[in-house]
mmCIF file of C-alpha atoms in Angstrom:
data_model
loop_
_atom_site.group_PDB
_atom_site.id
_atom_site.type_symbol
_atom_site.label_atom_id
_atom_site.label_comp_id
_atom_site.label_asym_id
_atom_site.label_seq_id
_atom_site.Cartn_x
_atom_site.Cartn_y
_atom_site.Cartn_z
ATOM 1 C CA UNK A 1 0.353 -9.846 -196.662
ATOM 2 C CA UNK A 2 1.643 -13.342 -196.607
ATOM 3 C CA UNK A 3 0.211 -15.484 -198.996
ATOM 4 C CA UNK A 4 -0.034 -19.557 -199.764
ATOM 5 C CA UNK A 5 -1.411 -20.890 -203.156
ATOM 6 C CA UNK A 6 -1.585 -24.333 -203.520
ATOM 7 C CA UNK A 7 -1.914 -26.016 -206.857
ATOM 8 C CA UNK A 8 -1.570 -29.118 -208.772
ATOM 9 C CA UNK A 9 -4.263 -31.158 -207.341
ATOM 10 C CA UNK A 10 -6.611 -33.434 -209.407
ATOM 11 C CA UNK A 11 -7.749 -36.737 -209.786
ATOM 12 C CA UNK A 12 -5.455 -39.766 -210.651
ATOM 13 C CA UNK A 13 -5.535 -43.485 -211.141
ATOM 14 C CA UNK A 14 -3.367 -45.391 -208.095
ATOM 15 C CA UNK A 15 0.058 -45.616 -209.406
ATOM 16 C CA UNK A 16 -0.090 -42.544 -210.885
ATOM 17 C CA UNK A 17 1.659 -39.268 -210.191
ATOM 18 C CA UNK A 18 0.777 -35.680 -209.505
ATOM 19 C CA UNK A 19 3.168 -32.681 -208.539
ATOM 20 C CA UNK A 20 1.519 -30.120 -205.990
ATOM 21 C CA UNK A 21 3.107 -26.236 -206.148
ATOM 22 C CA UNK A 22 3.227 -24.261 -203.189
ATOM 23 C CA UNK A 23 3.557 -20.295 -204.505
ATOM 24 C CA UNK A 24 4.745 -17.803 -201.584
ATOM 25 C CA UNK A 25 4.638 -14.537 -201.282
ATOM 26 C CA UNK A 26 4.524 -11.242 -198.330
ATOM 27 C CA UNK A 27 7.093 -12.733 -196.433
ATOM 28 C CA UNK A 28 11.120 -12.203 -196.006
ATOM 29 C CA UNK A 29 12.505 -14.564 -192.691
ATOM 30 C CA UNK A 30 15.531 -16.213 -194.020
ATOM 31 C CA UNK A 31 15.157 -19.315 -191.782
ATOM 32 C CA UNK A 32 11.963 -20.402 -192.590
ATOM 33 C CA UNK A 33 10.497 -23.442 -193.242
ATOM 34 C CA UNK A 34 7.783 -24.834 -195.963
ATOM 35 C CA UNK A 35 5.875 -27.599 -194.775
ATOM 36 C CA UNK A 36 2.847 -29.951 -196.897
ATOM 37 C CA UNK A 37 0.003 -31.627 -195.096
ATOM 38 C CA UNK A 38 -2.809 -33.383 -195.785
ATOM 39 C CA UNK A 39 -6.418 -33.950 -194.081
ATOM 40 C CA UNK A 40 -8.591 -36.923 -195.184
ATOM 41 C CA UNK A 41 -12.218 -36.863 -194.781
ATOM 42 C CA UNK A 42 -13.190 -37.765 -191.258
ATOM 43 C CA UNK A 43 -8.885 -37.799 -190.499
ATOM 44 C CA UNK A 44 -6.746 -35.496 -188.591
ATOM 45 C CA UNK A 45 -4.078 -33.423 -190.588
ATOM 46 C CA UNK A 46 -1.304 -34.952 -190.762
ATOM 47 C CA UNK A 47 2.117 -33.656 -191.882
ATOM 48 C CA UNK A 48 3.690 -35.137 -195.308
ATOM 49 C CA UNK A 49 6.707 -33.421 -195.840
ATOM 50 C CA UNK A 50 9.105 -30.038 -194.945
ATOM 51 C CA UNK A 51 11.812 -28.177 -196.736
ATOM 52 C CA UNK A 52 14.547 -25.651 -195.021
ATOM 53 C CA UNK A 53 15.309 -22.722 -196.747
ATOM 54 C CA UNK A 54 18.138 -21.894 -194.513
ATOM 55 C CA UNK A 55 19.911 -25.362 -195.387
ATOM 56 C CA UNK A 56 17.285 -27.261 -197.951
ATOM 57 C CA UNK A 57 17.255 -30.035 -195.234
ATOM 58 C CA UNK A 58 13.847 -31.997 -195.917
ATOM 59 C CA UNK A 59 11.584 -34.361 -193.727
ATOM 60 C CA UNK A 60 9.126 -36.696 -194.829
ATOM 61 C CA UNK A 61 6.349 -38.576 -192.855
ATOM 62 C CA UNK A 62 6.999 -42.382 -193.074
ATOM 63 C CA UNK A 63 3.573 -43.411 -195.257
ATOM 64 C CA UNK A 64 5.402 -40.871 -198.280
ATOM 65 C CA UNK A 65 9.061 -41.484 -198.014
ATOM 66 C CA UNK A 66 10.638 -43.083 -201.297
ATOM 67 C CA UNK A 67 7.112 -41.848 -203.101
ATOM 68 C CA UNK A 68 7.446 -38.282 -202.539
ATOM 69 C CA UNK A 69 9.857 -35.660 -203.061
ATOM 70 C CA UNK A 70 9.495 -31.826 -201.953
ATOM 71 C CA UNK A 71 11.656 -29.444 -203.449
ATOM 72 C CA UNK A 72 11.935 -25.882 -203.921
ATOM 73 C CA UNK A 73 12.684 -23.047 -206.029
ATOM 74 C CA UNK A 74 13.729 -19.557 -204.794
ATOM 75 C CA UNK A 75 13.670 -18.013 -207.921
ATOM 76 C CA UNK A 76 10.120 -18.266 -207.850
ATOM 77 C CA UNK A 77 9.359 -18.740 -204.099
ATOM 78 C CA UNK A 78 7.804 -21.992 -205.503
ATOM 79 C CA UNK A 79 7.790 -25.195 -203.259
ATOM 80 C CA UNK A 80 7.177 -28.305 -205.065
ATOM 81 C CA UNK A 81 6.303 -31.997 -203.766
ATOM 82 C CA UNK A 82 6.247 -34.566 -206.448
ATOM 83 C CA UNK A 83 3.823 -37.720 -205.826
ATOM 84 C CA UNK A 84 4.649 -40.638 -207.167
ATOM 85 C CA UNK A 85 3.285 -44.223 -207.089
ATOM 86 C CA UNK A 86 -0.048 -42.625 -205.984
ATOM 87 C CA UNK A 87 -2.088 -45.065 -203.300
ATOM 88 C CA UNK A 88 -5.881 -44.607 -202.672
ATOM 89 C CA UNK A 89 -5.008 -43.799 -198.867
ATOM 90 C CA UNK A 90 -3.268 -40.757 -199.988
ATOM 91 C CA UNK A 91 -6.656 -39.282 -201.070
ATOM 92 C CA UNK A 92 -7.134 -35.545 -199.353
ATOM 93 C CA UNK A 93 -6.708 -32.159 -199.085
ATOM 94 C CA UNK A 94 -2.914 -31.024 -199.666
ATOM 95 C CA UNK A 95 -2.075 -27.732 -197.851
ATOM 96 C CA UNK A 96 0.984 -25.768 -197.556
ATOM 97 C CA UNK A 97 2.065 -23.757 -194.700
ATOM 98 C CA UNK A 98 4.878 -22.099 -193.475
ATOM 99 C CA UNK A 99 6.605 -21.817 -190.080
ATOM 100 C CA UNK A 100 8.728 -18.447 -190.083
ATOM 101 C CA UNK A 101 11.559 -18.971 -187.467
ATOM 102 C CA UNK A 102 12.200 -22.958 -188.456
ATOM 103 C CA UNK A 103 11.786 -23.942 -184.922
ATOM 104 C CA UNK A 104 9.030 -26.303 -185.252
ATOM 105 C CA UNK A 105 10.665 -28.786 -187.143
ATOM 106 C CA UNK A 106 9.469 -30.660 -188.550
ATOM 107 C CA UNK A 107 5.498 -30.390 -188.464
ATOM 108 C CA UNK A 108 5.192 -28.226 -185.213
ATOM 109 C CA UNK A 109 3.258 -25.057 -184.993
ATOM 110 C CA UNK A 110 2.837 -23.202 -188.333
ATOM 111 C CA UNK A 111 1.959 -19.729 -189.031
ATOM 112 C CA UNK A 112 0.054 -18.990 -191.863
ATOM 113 C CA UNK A 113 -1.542 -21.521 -194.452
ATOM 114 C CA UNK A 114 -3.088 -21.742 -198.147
ATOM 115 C CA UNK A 115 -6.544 -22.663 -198.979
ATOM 116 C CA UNK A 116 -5.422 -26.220 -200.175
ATOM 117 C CA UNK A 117 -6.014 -28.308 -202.816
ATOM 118 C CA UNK A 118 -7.523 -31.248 -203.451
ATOM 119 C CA UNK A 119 -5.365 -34.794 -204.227
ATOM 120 C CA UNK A 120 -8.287 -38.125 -205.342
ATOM 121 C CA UNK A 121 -6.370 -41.237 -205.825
ATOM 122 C CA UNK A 122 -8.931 -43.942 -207.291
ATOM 123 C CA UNK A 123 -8.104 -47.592 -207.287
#
């Protein structure tokens, strides 16, 4: 059974920093892809950032780049995405996800997703 748990989520002053853990499990594609999104109240989701595990290439959505860094760790089938310089517009619910081929780079079509977790930036 494939499974997503998101974690790391909380409530920060703007300017602050918060680091969101995606753990994976029930799944073996080599060429998949990890991606983060987010979904603000009354917002469509929108996608924040990827990672390749076939190459570690990484994408970010324009609003997060130079703020936010995803990373991962295979040891632990852990992906990571450090916030940093927290605004109040990145207030919402964080998910991970995970497309299993790659071929929706970079915030296509996904195929499974965790519960998320929730990110409150106050100003």
């Amino acid at each position: 059974e494939v499974q997503l748990v998101e974690s790391g989520g909380g409530l920060v002053q703007a300017g602050g920093s918060l680091r969101l853990s995606c753990a994976a499990s029930g799944f073996t594609f080599d060429d998949y892809v990890i991606g983060w999104f987010r979904q603000a109240t009354g917002k469509e989701r929108e996608g924040v950032s990827c990672i390749s595990n076939s190459d570690g290439s990484t994408n970010y959505a324009d609003s997060v780049k130079g703020r936010f860094t995803i990373s991962s760790d295979n040891a632990k089938n852990t992906v990571y995405l450090q916030m940093s310089n927290l605004k109040p517009e990145d207030t919402a619910v964080y998910y991970c996800a995970v497309d299993y081929m790659g071929s929706n780079w970079p915030f296509g079509k996904y195929d499974y997703w965790g519960q998320g977790t929730q990110v409150t930036v106050s100003s």
